[in-house]
């Protein structure tokens, strides 16, 4: 796919072909039909030079792998100088086509960065100003010195008006261009959020369907295992066979719990009631069962410890648990996992920092994508950070990741202070 500069350069070449044709036609009409004596040889040389440079540009853009902004700016500088030469030979500031400077300025405001655009504005103003110092072409037959003075004032006013018009064109075109770019960026972000929510809904539907479909066979297995265990115990066989039957029932129960957790992790918990909950309670629930890990250290700052968080507790707990599990797996056996909770007037931050191997910029950019994982096959599906990010965005928060190879990873769960449910039309 070609970049934006290549596309802009191709359109500039087409515009220059139109300009060459229009210049040649205008010169012929003025000289042959309107009876205005023009220096045809130097004018023809200027138009021919413009055509030759455009042939070179068209040939080069077909071979070039990439087009730089400086190339486009350089060609537009040449066009300003060629236009100045044409005007110099055809009446200078008296030529009504002097307004064509604005075409290059408007085009530069659209396709070039502000630095190049303002440079072209300055060049155009300078070139237009030099036309007042001297020019070729037919003189004007002014009836009196007073009329000449008024005409001179009129031309100087045209030059000032040209500068003002150029400033307004550049300013407003660039403002509109930036606004459109910002709108496109916001639209792309909104589409990405919508796509993530749709994938999350698909995962929730899949999990709910799996739980429903597997409920009956799992219940049948559990009942059959219970009966088998009773028969074995009744027959006096309470050894390995009975233990295997109990193991079957335990594993069936574990499968049922996994299905329930999978449905909850896929987003069902985001719809829990919004209630005030202490951060310490959330952290205690998260660390239940892993609090004896010596690598984990928890720091809850004063404001976060005292101020309750209004959020669905189950969703926040699951999101934080998943991040801490990732940090525990990334940290070495003798490493550390720091859980820091802080709060201010605007947001709560749950930061989890490990001293593991960290992530490369490429991995970091894709870390929260669904089904992306760097773990060995069978050791995770690559959904943890994706689900965490989606849940946080549903709650009006965000997931922030920072990492570097060899420098560990810091994951921040950001929730707004005083969270409120988004309106139905916000997505």
Short mmCIF file of N, CA, C and O in Angstrom, two decimals, residues 274 310 394-396 416-423:
data_model
loop_
_atom_site.label_atom_id
_atom_site.label_comp_id
_atom_site.label_asym_id
_atom_site.label_seq_id
_atom_site.Cartn_x
_atom_site.Cartn_y
_atom_site.Cartn_z
N UNK A 274 -23.41 -2.01 41.26
CA UNK A 274 -22.40 -1.02 41.62
C UNK A 274 -22.59 -0.68 43.09
O UNK A 274 -23.59 -0.07 43.48
N UNK A 310 -16.62 2.84 44.30
CA UNK A 310 -17.94 2.47 43.78
C UNK A 310 -17.75 1.73 42.46
O UNK A 310 -17.45 2.35 41.43
N UNK A 394 -15.42 -0.98 30.05
CA UNK A 394 -16.85 -0.94 30.34
C UNK A 394 -17.14 -0.15 31.61
O UNK A 394 -18.21 0.46 31.74
N UNK A 395 -16.21 -0.14 32.52
CA UNK A 395 -16.40 0.60 33.77
C UNK A 395 -15.91 2.04 33.67
O UNK A 395 -15.89 2.76 34.66
N UNK A 396 -15.51 2.45 32.47
CA UNK A 396 -15.03 3.82 32.28
C UNK A 396 -13.57 4.00 32.60
O UNK A 396 -13.10 5.14 32.71
N UNK A 416 -12.18 5.28 37.33
CA UNK A 416 -12.54 6.64 37.72
C UNK A 416 -13.12 6.70 39.12
O UNK A 416 -13.78 5.75 39.56
N UNK A 417 -12.91 7.77 39.80
CA UNK A 417 -13.47 7.99 41.13
C UNK A 417 -14.93 8.40 40.99
O UNK A 417 -15.24 9.39 40.33
N UNK A 418 -15.83 7.64 41.59
CA UNK A 418 -17.25 7.93 41.43
C UNK A 418 -17.77 7.42 40.11
O UNK A 418 -18.38 8.13 39.33
N UNK A 419 -17.47 6.14 39.82
CA UNK A 419 -17.85 5.55 38.53
C UNK A 419 -19.35 5.57 38.33
O UNK A 419 -20.13 5.42 39.27
N UNK A 420 -19.78 5.81 37.09
CA UNK A 420 -21.20 5.76 36.76
C UNK A 420 -21.37 4.96 35.49
O UNK A 420 -20.51 4.97 34.62
N UNK A 421 -22.48 4.30 35.38
CA UNK A 421 -22.74 3.44 34.23
C UNK A 421 -22.89 4.29 32.99
O UNK A 421 -23.55 5.33 33.00
N UNK A 422 -22.29 3.89 31.86
CA UNK A 422 -22.42 4.69 30.64
C UNK A 422 -23.83 4.64 30.11
O UNK A 422 -24.56 3.67 30.32
N UNK A 423 -24.22 5.71 29.42
CA UNK A 423 -25.57 5.75 28.87
C UNK A 423 -25.69 4.79 27.72
O UNK A 423 -24.72 4.33 27.14
#
